[in-house]
mmCIF file of C-alpha atoms and ligand atoms in Angstrom:
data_model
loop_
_atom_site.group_PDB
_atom_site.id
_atom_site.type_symbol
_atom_site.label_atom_id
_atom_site.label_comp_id
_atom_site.label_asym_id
_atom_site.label_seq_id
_atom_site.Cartn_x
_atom_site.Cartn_y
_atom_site.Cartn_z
ATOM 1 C CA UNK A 208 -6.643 7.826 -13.164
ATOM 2 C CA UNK A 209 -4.803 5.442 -10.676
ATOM 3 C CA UNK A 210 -1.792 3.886 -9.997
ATOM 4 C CA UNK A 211 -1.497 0.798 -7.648
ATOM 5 C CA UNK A 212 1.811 -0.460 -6.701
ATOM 6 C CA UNK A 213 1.773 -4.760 -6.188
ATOM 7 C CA UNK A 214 -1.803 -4.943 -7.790
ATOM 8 C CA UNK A 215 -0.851 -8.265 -9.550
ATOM 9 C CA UNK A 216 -2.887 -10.046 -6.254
ATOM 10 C CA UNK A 217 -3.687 -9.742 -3.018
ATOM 11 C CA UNK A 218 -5.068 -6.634 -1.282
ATOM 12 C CA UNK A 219 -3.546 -4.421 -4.474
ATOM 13 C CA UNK A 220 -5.517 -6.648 -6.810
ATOM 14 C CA UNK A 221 -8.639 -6.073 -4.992
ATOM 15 C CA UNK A 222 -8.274 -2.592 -4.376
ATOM 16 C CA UNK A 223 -7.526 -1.899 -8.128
ATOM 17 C CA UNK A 224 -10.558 -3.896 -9.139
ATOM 18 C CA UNK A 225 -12.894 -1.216 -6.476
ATOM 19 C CA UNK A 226 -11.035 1.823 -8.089
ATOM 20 C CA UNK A 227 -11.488 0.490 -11.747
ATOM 21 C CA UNK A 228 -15.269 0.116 -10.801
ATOM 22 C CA UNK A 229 -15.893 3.678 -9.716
ATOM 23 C CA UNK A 230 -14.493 4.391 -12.820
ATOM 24 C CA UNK A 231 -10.771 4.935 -12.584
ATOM 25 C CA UNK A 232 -8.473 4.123 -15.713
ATOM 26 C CA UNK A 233 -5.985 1.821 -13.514
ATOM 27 C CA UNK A 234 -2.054 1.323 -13.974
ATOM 28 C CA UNK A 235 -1.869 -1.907 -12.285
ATOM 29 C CA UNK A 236 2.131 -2.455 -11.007
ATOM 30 C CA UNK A 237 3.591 -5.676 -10.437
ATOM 31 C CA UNK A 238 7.244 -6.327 -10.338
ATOM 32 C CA UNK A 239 5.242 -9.924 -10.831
ATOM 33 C CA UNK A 240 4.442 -9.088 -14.505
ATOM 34 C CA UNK A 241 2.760 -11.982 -16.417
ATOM 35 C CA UNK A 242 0.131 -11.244 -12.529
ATOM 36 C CA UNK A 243 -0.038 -7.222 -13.299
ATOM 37 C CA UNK A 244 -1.009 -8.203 -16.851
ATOM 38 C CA UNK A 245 -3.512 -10.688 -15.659
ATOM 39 C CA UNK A 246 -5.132 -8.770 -12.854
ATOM 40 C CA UNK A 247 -5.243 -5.804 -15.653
ATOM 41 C CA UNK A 248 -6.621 -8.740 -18.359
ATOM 42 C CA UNK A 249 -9.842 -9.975 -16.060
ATOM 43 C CA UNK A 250 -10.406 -6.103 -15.460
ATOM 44 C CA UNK A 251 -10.280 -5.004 -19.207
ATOM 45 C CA UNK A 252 -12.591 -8.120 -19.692
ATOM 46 C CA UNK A 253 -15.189 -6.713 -17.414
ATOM 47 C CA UNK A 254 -15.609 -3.205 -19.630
ATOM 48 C CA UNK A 255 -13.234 -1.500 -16.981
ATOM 49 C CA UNK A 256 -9.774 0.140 -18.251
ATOM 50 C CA UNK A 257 -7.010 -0.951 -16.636
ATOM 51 C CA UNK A 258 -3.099 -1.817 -17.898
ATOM 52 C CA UNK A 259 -0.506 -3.808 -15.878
ATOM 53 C CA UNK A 260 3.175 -2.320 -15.255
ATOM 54 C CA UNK A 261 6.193 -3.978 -14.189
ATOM 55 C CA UNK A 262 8.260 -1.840 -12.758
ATOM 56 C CA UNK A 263 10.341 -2.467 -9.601
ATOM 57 C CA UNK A 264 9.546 0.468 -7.147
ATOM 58 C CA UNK A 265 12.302 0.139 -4.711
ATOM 59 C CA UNK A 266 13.882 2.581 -6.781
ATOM 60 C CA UNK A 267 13.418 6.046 -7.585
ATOM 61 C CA UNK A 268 14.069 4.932 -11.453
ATOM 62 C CA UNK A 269 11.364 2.612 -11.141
ATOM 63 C CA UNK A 270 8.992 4.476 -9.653
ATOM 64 C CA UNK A 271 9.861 7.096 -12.586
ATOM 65 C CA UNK A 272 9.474 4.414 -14.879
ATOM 66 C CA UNK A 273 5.738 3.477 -13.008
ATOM 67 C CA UNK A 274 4.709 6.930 -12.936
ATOM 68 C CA UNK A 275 6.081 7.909 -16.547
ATOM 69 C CA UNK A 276 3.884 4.792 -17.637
ATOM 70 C CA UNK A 277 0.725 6.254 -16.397
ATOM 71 C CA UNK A 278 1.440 9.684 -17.929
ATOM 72 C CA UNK A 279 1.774 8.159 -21.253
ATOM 73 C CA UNK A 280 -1.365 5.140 -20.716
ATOM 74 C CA UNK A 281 -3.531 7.561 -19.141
ATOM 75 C CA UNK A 282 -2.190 11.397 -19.444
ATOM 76 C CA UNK A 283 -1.420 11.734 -15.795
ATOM 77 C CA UNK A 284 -1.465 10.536 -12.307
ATOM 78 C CA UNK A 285 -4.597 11.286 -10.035
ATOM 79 C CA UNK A 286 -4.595 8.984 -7.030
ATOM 80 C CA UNK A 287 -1.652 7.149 -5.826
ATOM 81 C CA UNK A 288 -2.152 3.492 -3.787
ATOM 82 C CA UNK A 289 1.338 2.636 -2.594
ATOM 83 C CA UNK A 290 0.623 -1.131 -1.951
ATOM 84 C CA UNK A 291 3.611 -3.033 -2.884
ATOM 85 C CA UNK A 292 5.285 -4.985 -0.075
ATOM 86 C CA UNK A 293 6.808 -7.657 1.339
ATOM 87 C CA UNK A 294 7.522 -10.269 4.190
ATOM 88 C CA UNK A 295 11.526 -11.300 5.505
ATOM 89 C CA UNK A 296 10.384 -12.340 8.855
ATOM 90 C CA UNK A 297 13.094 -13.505 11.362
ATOM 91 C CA UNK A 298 13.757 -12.934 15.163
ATOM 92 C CA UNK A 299 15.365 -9.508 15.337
ATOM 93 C CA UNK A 300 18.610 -10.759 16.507
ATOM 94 C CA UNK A 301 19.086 -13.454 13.642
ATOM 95 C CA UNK A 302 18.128 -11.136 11.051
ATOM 96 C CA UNK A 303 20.210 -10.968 8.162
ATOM 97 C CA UNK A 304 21.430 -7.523 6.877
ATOM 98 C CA UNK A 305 20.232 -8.321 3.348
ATOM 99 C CA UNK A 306 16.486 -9.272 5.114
ATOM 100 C CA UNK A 307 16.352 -6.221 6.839
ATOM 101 C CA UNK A 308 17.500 -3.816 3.627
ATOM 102 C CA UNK A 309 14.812 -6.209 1.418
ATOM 103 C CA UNK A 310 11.882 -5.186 2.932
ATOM 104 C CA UNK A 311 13.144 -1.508 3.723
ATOM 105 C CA UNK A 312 13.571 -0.820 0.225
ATOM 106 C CA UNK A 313 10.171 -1.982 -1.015
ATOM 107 C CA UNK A 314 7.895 -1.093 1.987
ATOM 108 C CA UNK A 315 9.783 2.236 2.814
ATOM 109 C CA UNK A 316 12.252 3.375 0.146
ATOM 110 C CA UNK A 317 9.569 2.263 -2.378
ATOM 111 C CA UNK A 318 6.449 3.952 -0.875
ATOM 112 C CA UNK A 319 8.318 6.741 -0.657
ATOM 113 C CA UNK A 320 10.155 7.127 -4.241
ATOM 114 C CA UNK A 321 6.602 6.050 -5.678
ATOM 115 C CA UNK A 322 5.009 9.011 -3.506
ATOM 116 C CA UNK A 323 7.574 11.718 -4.467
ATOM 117 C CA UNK A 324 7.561 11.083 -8.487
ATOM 118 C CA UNK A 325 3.690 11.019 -8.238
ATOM 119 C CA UNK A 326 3.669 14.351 -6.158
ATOM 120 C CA UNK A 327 6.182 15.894 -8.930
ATOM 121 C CA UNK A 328 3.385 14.636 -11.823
ATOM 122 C CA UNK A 329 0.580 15.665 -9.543
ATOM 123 C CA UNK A 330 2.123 19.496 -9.390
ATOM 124 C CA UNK A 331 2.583 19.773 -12.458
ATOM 125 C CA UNK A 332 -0.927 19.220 -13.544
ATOM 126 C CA UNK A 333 -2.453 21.363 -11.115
ATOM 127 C CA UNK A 334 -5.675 18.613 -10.451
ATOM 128 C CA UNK A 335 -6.105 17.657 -6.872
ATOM 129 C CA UNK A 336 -3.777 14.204 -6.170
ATOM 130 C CA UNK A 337 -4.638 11.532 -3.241
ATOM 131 C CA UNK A 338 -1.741 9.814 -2.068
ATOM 132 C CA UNK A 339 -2.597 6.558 0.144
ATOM 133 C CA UNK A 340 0.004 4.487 2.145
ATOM 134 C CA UNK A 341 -0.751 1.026 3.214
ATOM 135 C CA UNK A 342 0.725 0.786 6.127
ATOM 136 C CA UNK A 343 -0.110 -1.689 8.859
ATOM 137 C CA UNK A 344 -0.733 -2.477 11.999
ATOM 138 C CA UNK A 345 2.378 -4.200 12.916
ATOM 139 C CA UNK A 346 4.216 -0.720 12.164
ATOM 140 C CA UNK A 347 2.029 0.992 15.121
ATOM 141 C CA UNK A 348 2.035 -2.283 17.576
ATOM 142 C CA UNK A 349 5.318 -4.029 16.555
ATOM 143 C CA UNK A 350 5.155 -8.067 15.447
ATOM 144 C CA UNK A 351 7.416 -10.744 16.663
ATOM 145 C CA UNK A 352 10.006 -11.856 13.940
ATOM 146 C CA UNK A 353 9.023 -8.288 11.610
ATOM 147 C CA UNK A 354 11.482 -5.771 13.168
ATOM 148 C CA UNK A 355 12.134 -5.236 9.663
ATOM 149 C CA UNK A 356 8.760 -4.507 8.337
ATOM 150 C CA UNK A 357 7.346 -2.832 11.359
ATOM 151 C CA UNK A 358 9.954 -0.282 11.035
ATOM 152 C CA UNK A 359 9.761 0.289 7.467
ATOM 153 C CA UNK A 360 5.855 0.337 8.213
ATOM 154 C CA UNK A 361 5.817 3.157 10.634
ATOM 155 C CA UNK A 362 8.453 4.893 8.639
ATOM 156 C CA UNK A 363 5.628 4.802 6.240
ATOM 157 C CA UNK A 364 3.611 6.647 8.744
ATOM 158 C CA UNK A 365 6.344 9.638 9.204
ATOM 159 C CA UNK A 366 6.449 9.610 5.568
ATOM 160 C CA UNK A 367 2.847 9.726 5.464
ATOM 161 C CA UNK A 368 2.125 13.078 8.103
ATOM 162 C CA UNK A 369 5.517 15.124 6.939
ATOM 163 C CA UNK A 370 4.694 15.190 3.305
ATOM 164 C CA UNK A 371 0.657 15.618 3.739
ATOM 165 C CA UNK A 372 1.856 18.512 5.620
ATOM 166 C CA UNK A 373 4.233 19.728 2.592
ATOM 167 C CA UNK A 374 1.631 18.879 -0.808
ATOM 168 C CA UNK A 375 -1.332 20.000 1.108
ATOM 169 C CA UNK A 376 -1.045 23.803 -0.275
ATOM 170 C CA UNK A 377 -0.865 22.143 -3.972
ATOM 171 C CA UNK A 378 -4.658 19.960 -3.634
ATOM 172 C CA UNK A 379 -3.053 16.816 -2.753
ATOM 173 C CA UNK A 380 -3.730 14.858 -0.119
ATOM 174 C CA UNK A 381 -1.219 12.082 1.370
ATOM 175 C CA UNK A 382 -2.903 9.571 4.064
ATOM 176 C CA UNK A 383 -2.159 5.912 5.689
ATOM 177 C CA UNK A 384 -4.262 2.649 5.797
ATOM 178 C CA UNK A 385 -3.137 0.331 8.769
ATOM 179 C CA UNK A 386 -5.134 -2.860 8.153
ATOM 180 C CA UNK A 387 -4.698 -5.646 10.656
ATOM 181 C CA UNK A 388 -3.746 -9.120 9.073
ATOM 182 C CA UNK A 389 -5.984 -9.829 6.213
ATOM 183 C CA UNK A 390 -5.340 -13.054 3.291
ATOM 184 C CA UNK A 391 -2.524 -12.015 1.298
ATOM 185 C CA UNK A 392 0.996 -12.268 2.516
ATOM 186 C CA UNK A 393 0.200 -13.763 6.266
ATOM 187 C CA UNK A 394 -1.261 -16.407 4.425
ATOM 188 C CA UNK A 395 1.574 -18.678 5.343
ATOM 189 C CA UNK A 396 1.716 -18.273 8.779
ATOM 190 C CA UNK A 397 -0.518 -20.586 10.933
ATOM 191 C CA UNK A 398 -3.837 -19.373 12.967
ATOM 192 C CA UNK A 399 -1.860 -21.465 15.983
ATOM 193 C CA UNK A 400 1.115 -19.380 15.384
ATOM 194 C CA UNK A 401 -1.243 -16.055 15.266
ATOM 195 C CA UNK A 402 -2.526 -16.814 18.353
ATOM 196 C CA UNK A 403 0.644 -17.068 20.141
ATOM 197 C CA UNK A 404 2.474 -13.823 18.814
ATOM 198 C CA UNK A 405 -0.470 -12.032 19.397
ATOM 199 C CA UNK A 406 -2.199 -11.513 23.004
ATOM 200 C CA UNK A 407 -5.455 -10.147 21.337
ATOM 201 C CA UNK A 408 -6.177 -13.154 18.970
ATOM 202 C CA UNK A 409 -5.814 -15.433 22.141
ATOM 203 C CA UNK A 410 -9.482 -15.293 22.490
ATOM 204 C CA UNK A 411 -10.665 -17.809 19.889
ATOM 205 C CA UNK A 412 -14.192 -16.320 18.840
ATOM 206 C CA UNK A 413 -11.872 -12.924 17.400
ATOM 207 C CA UNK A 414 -11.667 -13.323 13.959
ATOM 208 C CA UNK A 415 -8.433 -13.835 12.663
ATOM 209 C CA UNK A 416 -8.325 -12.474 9.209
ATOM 210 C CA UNK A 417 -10.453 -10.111 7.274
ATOM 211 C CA UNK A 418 -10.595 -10.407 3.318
ATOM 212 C CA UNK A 419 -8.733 -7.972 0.764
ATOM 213 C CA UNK A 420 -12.242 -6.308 -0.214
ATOM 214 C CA UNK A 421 -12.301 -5.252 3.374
ATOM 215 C CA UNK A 422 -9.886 -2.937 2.790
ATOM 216 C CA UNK A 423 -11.115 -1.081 -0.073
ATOM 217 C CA UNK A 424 -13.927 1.044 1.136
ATOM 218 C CA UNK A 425 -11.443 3.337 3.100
ATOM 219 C CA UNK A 426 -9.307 3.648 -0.157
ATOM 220 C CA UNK A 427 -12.251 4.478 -1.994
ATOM 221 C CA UNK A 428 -13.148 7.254 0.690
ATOM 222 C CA UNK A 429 -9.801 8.529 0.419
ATOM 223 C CA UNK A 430 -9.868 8.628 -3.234
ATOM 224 C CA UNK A 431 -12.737 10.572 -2.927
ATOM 225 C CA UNK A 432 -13.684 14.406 -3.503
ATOM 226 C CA UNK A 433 -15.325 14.271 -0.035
ATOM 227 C CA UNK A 434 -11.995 13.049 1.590
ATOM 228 C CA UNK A 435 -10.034 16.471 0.196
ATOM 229 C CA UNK A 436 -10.094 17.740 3.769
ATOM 230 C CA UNK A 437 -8.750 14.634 5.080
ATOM 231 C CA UNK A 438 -5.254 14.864 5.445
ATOM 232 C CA UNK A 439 -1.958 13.237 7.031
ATOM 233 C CA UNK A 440 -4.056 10.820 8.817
ATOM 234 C CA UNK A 441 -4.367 6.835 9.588
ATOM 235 C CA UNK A 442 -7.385 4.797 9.253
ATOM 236 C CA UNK A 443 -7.185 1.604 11.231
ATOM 237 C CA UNK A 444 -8.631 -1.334 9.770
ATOM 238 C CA UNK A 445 -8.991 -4.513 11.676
ATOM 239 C CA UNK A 446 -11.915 -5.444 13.459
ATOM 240 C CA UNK A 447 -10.937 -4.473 17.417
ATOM 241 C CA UNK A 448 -10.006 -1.772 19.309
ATOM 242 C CA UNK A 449 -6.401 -2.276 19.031
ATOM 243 C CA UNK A 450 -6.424 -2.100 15.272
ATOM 244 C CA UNK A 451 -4.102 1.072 16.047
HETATM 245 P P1 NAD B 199 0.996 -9.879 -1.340
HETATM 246 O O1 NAD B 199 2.301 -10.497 -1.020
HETATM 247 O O2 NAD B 199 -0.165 -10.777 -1.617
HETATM 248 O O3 NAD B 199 1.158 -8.885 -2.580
HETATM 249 C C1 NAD B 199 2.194 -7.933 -2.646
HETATM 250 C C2 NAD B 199 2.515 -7.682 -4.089
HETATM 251 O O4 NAD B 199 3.573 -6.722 -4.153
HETATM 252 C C3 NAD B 199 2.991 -8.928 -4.840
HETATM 253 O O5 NAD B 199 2.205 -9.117 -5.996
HETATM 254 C C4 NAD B 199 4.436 -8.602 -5.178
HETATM 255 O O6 NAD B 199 4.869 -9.173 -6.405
HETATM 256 C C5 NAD B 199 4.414 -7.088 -5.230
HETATM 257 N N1 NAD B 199 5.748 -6.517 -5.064
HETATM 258 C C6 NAD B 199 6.702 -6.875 -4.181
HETATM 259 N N2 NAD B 199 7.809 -6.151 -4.359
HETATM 260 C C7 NAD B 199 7.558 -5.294 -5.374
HETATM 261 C C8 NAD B 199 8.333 -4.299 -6.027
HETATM 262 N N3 NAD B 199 9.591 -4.047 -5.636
HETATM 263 N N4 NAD B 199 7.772 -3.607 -7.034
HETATM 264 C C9 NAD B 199 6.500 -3.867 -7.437
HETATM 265 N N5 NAD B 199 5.732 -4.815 -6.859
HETATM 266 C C10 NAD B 199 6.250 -5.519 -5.833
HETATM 267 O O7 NAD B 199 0.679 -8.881 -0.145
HETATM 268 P P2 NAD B 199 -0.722 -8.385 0.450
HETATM 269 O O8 NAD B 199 -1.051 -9.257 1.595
HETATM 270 O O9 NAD B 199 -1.717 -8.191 -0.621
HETATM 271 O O10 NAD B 199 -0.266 -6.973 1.062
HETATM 272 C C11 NAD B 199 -0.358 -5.768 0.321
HETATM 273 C C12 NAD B 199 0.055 -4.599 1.200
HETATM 274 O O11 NAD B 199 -0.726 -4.573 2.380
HETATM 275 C C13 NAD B 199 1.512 -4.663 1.656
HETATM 276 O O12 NAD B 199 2.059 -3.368 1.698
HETATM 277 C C14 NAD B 199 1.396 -5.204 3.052
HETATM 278 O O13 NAD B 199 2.484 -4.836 3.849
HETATM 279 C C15 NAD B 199 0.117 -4.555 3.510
HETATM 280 N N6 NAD B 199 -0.542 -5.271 4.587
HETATM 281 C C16 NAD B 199 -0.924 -6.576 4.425
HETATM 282 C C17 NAD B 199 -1.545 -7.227 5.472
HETATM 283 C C18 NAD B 199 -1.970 -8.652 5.343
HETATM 284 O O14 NAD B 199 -2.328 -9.243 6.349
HETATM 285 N N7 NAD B 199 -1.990 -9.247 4.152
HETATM 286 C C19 NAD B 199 -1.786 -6.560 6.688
HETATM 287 C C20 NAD B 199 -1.381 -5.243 6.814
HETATM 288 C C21 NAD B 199 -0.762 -4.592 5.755
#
């Protein structure tokens, strides 16, 4: 079974929909509730099995709360997606101390408490786990006006190698997506504005923005029995050669 955190839309949505049809009962998260509920409604509609959660996980009691969910929907937790996120973009030196602790908490403290209650369910069990991290690429490039989330983003990628290193021995894997911009949260920033932050969408015939279904096959392949040897490592997902 599998747990996506911020499945009520976006990327999470769309990867709990491609887990829930290779068969995976699905806790789908949303501090967004009535959306977790919905997203886990049009699934449930479909024949699939899926519930929606609303815990917050920028806490370690919420990502308790998430993970003790899934024990009790589902038995246990088999595969991870720590999704959640979100944007508080300013210029670096105007940033606000609350913007800057915002998105550290949910794209950093969150990915992390949700990974280390899952890890302590996951041991227990003895099954082989999959932990996957959606980073992105701003935390391995940097992005005007994101010092905030590009940190918290690559702290997502120390996160990521140290504890694949220390769960490997127990079956479970911990990995990173780093998709370049896709629809979702960028949505409201304009393809002018893109352009301009960004040397390598200057060229106009790159495409800007890939769709959240783009990102789902490397999930899947992480989810995977064939991925078990894949460990502590980042698959880039964005449509050039600067995608990391
Ligand atoms: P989105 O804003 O569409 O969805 C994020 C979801 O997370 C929302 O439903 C929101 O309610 C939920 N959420 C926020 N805080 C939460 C909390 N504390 N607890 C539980 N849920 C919470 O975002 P998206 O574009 O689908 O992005 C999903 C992930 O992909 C994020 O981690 C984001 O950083 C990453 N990412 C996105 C892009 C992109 O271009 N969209 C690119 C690279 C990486």
């Amino acid at each position: 079974m599998a747990v996506v955190t911020g499945a009520g839309q976006g990327i999470g949505a769309a990867l709990a929909r491609a887990l829930a049809a290779e068969g995976a009962r699905v806790v789908v998260n949303d501090i967004n509730g009535a959306n977790a509920d919905e997203v886990a409604r049009l699934l449930s509609e479909e024949g699939l099995q899926a519930i929606g959660e609303h815990s917050d996980i920028s806490s370690f009691d919420g990502a308790e709360a998430l993970m003790e969910a899934a024990v009790q929907a589902y038995g246990g937790v088999d595969i991870l997606v720590n999704n959640a996120g979100i944007l508080r973009d300013r210029m670096s030196f105007n940033m606000s101390e609350a913007e800057w602790d915002q998105v550290i908490a949910v794209c950093l403290k969150g990915t992390f408490a949700c990974a280390r209650a899952a890890v302590r369910h996951m041991r227990r069990s003895g099954k082989p786990g999959r932990i996957i991290n959606i980073s992105s690429r701003s935390g391995l490039r940097g992005s005007i006006g994101q010092a905030n989330y590009a940190a918290a983003k690559a702290g997502v990628l120390g996160l990521t190698r140290t504890m694949s290193r220390e769960v490997e021995k127990y079956g479970i894997t911990v990995n990173a997506i780093s998709p370049r911009a896709v629809t979702g949260m960028t949505d409201s920033v304009p393809d002018a504005v893109r352009r301009k932050k960004d040397a390598s969408w200057s060229d106009s015939s790159v495409v800007l923005r890939g769709s959240p279904a783009q990102v789902a096959p490397a999930v899947l392949y992480l989810a995977s029995e064939e991925a078990q040897w894949v460990n502590g490592q980042v698959i880039g997902i964005g449509g050039d050669k600067l995608s990391l």
